[in-house]
Short mmCIF file of C-alpha atoms in Angstrom, two decimals:
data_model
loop_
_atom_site.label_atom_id
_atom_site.label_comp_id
_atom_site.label_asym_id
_atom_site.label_seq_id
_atom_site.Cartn_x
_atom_site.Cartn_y
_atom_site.Cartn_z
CA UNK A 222 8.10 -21.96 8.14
CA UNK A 223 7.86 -18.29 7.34
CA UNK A 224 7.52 -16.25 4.70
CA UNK A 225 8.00 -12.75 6.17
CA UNK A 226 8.02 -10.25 3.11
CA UNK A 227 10.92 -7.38 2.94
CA UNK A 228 11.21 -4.75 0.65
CA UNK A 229 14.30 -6.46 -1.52
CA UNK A 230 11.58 -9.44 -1.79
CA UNK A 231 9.70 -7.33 -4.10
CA UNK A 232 9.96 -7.23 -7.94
CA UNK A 233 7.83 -4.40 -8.81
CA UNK A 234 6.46 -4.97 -12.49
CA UNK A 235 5.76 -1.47 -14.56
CA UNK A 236 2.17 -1.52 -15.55
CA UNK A 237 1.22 1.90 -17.06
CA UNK A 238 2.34 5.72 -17.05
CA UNK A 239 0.22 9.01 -17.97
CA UNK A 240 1.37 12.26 -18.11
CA UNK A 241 -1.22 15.35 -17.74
CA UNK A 242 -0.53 18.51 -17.59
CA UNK A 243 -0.04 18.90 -13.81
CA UNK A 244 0.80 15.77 -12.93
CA UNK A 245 2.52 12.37 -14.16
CA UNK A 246 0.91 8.43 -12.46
CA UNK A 247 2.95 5.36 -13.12
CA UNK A 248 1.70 1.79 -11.94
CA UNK A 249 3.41 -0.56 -10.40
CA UNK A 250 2.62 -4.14 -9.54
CA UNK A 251 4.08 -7.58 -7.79
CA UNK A 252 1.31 -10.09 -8.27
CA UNK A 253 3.27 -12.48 -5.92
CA UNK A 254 2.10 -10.16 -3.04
CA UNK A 255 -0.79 -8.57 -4.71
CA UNK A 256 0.74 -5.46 -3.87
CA UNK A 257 0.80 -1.70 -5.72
CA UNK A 258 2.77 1.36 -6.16
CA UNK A 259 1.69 4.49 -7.57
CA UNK A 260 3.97 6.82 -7.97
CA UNK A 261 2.52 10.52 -8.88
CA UNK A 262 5.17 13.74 -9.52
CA UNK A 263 3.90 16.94 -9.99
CA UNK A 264 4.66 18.98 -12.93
CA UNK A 265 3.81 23.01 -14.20
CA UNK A 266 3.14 22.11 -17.43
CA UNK A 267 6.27 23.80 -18.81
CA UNK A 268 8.74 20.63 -18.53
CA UNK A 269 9.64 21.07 -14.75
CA UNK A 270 8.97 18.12 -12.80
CA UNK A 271 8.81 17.87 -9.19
CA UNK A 272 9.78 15.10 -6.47
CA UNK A 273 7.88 11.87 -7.31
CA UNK A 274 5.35 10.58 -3.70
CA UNK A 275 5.06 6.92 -3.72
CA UNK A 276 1.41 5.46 -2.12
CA UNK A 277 1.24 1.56 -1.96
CA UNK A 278 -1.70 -0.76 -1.45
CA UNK A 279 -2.05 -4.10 -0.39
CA UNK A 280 -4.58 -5.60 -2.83
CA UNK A 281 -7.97 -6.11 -0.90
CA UNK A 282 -7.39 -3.90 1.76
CA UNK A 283 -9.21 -0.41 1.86
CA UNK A 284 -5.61 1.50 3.18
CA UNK A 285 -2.52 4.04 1.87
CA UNK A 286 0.89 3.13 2.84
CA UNK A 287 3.26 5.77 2.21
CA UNK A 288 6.55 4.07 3.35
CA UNK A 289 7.37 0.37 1.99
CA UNK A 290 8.46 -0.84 4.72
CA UNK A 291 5.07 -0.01 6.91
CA UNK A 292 3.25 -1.94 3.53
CA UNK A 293 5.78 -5.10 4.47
CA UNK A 294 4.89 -5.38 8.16
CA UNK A 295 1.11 -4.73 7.33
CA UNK A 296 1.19 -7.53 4.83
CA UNK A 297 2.87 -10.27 7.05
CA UNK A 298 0.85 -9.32 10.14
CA UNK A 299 -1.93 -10.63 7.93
CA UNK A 300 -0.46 -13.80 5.96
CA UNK A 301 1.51 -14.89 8.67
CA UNK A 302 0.03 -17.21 11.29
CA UNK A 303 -0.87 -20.58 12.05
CA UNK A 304 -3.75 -21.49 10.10
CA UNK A 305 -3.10 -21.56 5.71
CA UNK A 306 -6.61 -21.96 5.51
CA UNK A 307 -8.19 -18.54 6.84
CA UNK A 308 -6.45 -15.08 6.88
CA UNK A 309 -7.03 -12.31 8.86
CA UNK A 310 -9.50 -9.43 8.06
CA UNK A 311 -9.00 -5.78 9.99
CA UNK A 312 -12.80 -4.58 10.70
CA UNK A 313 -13.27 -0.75 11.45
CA UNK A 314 -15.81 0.03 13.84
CA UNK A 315 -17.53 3.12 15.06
CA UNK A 316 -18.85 3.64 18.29
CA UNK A 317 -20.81 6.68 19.72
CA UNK A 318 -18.47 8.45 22.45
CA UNK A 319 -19.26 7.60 25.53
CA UNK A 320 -18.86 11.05 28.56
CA UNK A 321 -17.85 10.40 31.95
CA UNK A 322 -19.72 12.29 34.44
CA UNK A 323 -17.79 14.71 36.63
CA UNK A 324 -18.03 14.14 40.32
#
């Protein structure tokens, strides 16, 4: 059984909107995925408004999408597998960088 998320799926719930003078935020939610969308447009102050940018989030995950789609495959890369019990955490690790000598 799968339950692969696509961007249709999602029922995006309107959570809040504030308008500044250079910019407008409105928040988004689906609690069903624990997913976000903020949505921030860029304004002069004197009533022109520009193109709206869309950043989603995956709730408990430290990352930006830009594009829905990329948020989708993130999401069931990590809640779908094999085991209900456990999920699958993304680690980022640094390492010093290692030089080849030249021969």
């Amino acid at each position: 059984m799968s339950n692969l998320l696509e961007p249709e799926d999602i029922e995006w719930k309107y959570i809040k909107h504030v308008t500044m003078t250079t910019q407008s935020h409105t928040l988004f939610r689906d609690e069903r995925y624990k997913i976000q969308l903020e949505q921030i447009t860029n304004r002069d102050g004197h009533g022109w408004v520009g193109k709206a940018k869309n950043y989603f989030f995956i709730d408990t995950l430290e990352r930006e999408f830009t594009d829905l789609q990329e948020l989708c495959n993130c999401w069931n890369e990590r809640n779908n597998f094999d085991d209900p019990n456990n999920e699958i955490i993304w680690v980022k690790k640094i390492v010093p960088i290692v030089k080849l000598k030249s021969s």
